[in-house]
Tab-separated table of C-alpha atoms in Angstrom:
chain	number	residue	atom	x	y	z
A	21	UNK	CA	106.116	114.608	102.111
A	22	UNK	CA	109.279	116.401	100.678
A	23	UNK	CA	107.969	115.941	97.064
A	24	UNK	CA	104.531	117.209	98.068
A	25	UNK	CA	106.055	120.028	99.831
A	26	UNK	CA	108.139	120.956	96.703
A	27	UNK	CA	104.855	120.619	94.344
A	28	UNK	CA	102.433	122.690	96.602
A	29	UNK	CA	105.340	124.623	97.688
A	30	UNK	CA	104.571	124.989	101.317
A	31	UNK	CA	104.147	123.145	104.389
A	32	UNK	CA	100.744	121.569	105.736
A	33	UNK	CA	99.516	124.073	108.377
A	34	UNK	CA	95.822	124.194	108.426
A	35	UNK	CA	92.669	121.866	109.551
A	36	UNK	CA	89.880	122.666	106.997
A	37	UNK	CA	87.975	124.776	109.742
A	38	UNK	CA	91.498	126.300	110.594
A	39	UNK	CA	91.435	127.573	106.602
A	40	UNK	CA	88.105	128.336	106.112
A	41	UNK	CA	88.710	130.574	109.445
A	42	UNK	CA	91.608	132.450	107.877
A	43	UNK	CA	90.548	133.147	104.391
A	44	UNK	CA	87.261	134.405	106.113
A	45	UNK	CA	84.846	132.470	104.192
A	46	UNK	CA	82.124	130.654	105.877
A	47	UNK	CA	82.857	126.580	106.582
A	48	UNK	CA	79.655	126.010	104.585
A	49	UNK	CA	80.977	127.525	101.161
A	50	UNK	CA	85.027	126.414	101.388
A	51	UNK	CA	83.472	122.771	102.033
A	52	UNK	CA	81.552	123.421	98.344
A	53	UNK	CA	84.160	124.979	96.906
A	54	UNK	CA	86.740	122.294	97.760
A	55	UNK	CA	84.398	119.327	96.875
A	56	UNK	CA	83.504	121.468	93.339
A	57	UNK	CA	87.465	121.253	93.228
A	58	UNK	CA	87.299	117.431	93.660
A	59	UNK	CA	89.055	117.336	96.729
A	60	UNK	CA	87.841	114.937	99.597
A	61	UNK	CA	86.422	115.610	103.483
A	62	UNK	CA	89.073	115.038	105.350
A	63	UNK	CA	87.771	115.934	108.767
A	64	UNK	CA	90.125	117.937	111.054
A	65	UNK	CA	93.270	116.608	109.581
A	66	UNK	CA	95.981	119.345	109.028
A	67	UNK	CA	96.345	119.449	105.686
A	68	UNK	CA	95.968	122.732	103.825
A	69	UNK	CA	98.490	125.056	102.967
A	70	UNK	CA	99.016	128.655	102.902
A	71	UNK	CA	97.905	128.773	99.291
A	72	UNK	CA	95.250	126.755	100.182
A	73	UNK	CA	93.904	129.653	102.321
A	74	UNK	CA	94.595	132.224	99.655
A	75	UNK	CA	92.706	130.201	96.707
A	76	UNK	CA	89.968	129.834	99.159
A	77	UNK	CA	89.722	133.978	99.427
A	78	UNK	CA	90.134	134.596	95.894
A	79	UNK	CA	87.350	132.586	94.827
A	80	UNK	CA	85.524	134.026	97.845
A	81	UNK	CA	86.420	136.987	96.497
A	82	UNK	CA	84.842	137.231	93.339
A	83	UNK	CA	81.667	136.011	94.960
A	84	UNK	CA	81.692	139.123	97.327
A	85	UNK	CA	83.159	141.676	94.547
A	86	UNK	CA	79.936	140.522	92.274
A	87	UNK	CA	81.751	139.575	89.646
A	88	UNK	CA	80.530	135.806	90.329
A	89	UNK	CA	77.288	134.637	91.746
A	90	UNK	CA	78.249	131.680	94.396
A	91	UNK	CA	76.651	128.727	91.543
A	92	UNK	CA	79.274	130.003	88.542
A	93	UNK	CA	82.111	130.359	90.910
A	94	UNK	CA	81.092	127.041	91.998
A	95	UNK	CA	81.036	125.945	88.589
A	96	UNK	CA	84.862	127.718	87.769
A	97	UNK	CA	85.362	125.172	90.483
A	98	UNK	CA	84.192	121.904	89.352
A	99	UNK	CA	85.361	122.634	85.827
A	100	UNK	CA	88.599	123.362	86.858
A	101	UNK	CA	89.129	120.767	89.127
A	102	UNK	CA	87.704	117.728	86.874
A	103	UNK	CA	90.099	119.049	83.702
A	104	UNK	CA	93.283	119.517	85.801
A	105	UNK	CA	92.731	116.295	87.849
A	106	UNK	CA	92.562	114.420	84.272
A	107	UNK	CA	95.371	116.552	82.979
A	108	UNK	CA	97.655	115.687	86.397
A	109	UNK	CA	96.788	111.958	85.932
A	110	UNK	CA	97.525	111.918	82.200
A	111	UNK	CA	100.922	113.912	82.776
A	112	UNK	CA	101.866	111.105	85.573
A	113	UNK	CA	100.744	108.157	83.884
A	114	UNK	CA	103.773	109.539	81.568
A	115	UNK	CA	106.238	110.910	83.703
A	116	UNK	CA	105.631	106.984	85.771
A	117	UNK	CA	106.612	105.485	82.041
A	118	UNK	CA	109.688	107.348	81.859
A	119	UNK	CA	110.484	106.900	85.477
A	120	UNK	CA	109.859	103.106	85.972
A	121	UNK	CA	112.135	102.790	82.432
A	122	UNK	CA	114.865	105.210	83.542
A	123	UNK	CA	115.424	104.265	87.329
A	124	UNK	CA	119.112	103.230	87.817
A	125	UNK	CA	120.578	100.577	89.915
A	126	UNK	CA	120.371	101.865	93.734
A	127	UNK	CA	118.169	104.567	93.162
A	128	UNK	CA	114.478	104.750	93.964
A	129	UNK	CA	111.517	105.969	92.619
A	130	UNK	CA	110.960	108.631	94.506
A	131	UNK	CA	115.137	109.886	94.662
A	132	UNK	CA	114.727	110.286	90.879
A	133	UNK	CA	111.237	111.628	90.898
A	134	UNK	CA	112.179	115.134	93.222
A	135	UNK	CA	115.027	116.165	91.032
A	136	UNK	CA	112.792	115.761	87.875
A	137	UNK	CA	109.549	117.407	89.137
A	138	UNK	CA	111.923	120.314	90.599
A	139	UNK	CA	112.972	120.877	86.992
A	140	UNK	CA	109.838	120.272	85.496
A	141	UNK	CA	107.168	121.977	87.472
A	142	UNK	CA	108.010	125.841	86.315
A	143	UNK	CA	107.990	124.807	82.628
A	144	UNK	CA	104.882	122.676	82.819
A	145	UNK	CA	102.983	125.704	84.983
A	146	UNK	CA	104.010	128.087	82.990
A	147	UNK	CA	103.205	126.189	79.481
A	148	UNK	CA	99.765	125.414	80.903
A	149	UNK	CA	99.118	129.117	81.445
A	150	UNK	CA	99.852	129.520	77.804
A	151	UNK	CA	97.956	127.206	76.489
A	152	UNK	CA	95.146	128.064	79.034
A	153	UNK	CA	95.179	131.853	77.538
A	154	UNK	CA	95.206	130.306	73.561
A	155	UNK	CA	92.199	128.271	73.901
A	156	UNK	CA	90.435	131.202	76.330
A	157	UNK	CA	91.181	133.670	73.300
A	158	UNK	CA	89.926	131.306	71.028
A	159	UNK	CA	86.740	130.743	72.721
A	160	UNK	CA	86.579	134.186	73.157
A	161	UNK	CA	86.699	135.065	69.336
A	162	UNK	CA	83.851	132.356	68.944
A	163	UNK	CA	81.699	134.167	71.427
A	164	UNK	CA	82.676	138.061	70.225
A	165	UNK	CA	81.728	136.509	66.363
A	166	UNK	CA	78.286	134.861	67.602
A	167	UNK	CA	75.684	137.656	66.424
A	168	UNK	CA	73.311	136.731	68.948
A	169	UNK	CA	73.732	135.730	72.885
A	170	UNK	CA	71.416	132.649	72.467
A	171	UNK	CA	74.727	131.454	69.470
A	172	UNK	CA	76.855	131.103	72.568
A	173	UNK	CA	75.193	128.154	74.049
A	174	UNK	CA	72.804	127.096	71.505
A	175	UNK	CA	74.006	127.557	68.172
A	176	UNK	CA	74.098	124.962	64.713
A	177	UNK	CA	77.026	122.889	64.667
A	178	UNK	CA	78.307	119.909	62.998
A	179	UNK	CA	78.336	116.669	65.365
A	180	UNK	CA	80.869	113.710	64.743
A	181	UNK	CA	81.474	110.812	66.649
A	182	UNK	CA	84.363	108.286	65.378
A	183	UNK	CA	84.538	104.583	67.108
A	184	UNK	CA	86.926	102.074	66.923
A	185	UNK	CA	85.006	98.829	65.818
A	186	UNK	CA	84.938	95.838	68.027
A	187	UNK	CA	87.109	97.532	70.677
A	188	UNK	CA	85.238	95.569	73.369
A	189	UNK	CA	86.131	91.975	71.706
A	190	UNK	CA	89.699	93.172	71.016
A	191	UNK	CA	90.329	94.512	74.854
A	192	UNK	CA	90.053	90.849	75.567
A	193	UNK	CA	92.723	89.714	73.768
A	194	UNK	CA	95.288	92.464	74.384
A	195	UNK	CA	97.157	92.631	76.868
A	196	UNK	CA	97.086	95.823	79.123
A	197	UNK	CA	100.076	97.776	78.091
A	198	UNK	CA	99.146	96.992	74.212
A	199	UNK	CA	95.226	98.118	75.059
A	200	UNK	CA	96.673	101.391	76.587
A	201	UNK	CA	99.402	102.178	73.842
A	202	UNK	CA	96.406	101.158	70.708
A	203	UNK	CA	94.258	104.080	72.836
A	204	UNK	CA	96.732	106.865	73.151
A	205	UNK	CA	97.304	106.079	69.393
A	206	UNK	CA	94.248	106.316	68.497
A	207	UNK	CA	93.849	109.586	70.291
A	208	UNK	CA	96.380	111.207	69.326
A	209	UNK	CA	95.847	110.747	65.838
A	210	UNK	CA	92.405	111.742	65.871
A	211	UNK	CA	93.032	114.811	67.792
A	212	UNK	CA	95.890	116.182	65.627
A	213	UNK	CA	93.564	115.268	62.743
A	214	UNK	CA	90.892	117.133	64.013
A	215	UNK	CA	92.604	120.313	65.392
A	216	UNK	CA	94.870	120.418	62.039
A	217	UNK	CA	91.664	120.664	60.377
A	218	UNK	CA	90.281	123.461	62.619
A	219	UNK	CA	87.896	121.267	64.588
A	220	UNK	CA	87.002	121.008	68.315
A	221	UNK	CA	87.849	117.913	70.070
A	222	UNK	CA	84.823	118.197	73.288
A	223	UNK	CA	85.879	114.502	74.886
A	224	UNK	CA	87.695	111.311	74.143
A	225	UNK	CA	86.064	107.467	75.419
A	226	UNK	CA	88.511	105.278	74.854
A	227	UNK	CA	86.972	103.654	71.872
A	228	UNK	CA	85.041	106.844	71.084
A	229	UNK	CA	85.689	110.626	70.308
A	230	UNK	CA	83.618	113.329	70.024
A	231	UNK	CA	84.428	116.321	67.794
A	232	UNK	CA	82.296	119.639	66.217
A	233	UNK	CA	82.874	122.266	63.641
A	234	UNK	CA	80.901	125.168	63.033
A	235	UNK	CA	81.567	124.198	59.347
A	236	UNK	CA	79.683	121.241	57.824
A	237	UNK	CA	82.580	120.541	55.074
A	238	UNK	CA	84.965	120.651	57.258
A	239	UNK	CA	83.276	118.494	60.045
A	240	UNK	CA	82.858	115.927	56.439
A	241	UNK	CA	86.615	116.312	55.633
A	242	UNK	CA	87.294	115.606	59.064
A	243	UNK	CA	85.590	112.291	58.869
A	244	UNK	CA	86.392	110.728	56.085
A	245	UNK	CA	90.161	112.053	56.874
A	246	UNK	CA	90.166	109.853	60.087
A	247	UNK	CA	88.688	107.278	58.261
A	248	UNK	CA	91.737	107.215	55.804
A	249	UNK	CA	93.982	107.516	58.100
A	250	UNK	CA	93.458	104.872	60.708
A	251	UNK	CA	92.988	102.176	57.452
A	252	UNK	CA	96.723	102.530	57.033
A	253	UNK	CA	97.651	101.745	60.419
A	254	UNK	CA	97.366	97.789	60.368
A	255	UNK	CA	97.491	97.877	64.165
A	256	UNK	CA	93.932	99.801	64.519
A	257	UNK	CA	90.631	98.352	64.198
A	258	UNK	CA	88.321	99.567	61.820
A	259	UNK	CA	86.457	102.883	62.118
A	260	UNK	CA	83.319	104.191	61.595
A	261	UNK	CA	81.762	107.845	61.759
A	262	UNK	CA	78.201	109.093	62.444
A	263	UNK	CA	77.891	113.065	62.163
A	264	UNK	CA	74.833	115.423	61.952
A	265	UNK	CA	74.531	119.011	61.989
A	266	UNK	CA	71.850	121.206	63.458
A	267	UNK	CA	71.037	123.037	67.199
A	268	UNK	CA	73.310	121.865	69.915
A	269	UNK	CA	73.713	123.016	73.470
A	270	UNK	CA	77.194	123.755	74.809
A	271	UNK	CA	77.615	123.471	78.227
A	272	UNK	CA	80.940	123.061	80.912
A	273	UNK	CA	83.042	122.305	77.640
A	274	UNK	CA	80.703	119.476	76.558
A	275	UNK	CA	77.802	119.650	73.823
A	276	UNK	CA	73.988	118.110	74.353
A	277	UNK	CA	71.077	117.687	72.215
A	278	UNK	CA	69.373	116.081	69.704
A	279	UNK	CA	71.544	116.455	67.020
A	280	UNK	CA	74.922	115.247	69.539
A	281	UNK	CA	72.324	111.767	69.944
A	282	UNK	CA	71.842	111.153	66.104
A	283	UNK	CA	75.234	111.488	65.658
A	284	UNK	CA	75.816	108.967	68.016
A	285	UNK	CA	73.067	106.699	67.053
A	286	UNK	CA	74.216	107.068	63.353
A	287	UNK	CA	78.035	106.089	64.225
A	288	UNK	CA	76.156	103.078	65.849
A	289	UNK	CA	74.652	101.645	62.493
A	290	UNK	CA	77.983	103.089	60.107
A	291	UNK	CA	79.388	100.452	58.175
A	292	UNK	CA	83.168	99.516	58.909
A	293	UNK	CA	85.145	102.256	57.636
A	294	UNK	CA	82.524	104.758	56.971
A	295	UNK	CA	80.446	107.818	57.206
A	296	UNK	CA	77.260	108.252	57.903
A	297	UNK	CA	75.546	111.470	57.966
A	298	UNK	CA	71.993	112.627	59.323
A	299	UNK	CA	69.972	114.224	56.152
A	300	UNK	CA	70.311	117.923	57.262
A	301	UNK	CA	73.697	117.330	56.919
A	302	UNK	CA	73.693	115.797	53.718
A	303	UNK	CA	71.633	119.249	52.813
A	304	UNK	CA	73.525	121.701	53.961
A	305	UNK	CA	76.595	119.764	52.304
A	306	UNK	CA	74.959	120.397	48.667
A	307	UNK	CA	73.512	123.656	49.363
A	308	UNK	CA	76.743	124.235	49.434
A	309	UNK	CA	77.923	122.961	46.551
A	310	UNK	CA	80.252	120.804	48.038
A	311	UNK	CA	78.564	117.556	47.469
A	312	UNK	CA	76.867	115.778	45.217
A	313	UNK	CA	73.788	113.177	44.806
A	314	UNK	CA	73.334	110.991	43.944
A	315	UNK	CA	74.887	108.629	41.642
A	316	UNK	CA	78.128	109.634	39.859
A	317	UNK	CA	79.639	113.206	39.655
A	318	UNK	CA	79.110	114.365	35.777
A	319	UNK	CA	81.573	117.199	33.848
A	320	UNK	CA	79.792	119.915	35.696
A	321	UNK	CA	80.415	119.151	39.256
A	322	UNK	CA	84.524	119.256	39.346
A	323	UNK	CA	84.180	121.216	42.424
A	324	UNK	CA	82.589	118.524	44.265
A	325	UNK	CA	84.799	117.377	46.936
A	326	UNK	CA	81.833	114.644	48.526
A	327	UNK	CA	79.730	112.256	47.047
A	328	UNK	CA	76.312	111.036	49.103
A	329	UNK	CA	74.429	108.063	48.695
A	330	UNK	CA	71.328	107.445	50.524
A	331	UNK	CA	70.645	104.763	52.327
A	332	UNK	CA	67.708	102.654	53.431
A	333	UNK	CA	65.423	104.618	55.780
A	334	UNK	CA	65.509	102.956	59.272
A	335	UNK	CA	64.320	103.269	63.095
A	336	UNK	CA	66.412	104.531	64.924
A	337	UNK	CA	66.069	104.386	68.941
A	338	UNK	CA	65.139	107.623	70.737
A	339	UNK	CA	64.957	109.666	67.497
A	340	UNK	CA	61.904	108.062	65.166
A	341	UNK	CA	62.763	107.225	61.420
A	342	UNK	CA	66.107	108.003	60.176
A	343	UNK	CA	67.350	107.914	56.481
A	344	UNK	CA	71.148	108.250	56.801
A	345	UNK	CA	73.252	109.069	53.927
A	346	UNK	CA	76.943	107.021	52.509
A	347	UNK	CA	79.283	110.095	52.656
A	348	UNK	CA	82.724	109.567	50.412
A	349	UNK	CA	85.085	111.621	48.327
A	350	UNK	CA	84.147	112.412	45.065
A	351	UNK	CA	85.733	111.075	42.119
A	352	UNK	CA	87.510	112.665	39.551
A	353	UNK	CA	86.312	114.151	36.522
């Protein structure tokens, strides 16, 4: 209770009904709000805080004011809640590390845990409100530079999708601790690949992540840079790509469509430490001058930084007949 007390920063007070009352919202729309928020029924137990009650009315609020319709402040909600609950489980799964290594002799748990959460909780709030306001600028400079509204949430983007290859076989053999430390590896060094490359990382699966880029070469360096990089790291699997380009919809911070399912579907067939891409891609990639095909780069193409090679056409579920292409680097003139 002390530790909760120090992390919410005030004392229990309220029964849900008891809140709802004095943020003067209606119980009908603080019971959506709080289950948009992930947060639980929990009857007439006395539970919610003073901030509680004032996030209630805020969010009220900009129903009332107009600035929000009741479904997108509902939505504010839900997206809110779902990334902070992963980001509060993530944080703990490594502040438990640290604790369950560090704990000395006659101590507990929780008599270590309050002094460290007392020091960490301003610098962790106030670091996620920074990097909160970077990525909302950034999204905000993709949405300013869109030249038409529909570009927003249906625009052409480059879709990748990078699996680990026979994760499922391996997770039997590891050990749990090993399992978890070959993920977070794998993540980590996909996502700094990605972002370092000006990428978008949209999710991570375990086994699995998901990335775009408005830019087709870049979405191909990408690839074939996380292909490279895993092969040196004897502990990792092999890896394999699938990426296609064309209309996707963005929506909640995730991406749909057809071209998100080829991708997907191509990453299925790729070859072990590979890239496949869909044929638009493959296009738009020599349109650009960027890539060549096929067979081998001659005198004239030393700006070639890709090589394609097409591959046999094939069914693919869902999507019809499917001729992926073999992307790779280019070699040297």
């Amino acid at each position: 209770m002390d530790l909760e007390r120090l992390i919410l920063d005030a004392p229990r007070r309220y029964t849900p009904y008891q809140a709802a009352r004095a943020a003067d919202v209606p119980m009908e729309m603080a019971t959506r709000f709080w289950r948009a928020m992930g947060f639980p029924d929990i009857g007439q137990s006395r539970a919610l805080t003073d901030n509680d009650v004032i996030a209630l009315r805020r969010l009220a609020g900009l129903v009332e004011s107009g600035l929000l319709s009741e479904s997108m402040a509902i939505q504010v909600a839900r997206s809110t809640g779902q990334t902070t609950a992963r980001l509060a489980g993530w944080q703990m799964d490594t502040f438990l590390d640290n604790l369950t290594q560090s704990v000395e002799p006659g101590l507990t748990r929780a008599e270590v845990a309050y002094p460290l959460t007392e020091l960490l909780l301003p610098e962790l709030e106030q670091f996620l409100v920074y990097v909160w306001r970077r990525q909302l600028a950034a999204v905000t400079g993709r949405v300013v530079q869109a030249a038409e509204d529909t570009e927003i949430t249906s625009g052409k983007l480059a879709v990748g999708f990078a699996d680990l290859v026979g994760f499922t076989r391996l997770s039997r053999r590891l050990e749990e601790e090993e399992l978890g430390e070959l993920v977070e590896s794998f993540e980590n060094s996909c996502s700094d690949l990605i972002a370092g490359q000006g990428g978008r990382v949209i999710k991570t699966l375990g086994d699995e992540i998901l990335y775009v880029s408005e830019d087709p070469a870049t979405a191909a360096e990408i690839a074939l840079g996380l292909v490279e990089t895993l092969a040196k790291d004897d502990s990792m699997p092999a890896l394999r790509v699938g990426m296609a380009f064309g209309t996707v919809t963005s929506r909640m911070g995730d991406v749909f469509g057809t071209t998100v399912n080829l991708a997907s579907r191509l990453t299925s067939i790729a070859p072990k430490d590979a890239v496949l891409v869909d044929g638009e891609l493959a296009a738009v990639l020599e349109q650009n001058g960027v890539a060549v095909s096929p067979g081998e780069p001659s005198e004239t193409d030393a700006n070639h930084r890709f090589h394609l090679q097409p591959m046999w056409r094939r069914p693919v579920r869902g999507l019809g007949l499917v001729e992926p292409w073999l992307l790779g680097r280019a070699r040297a003139v």
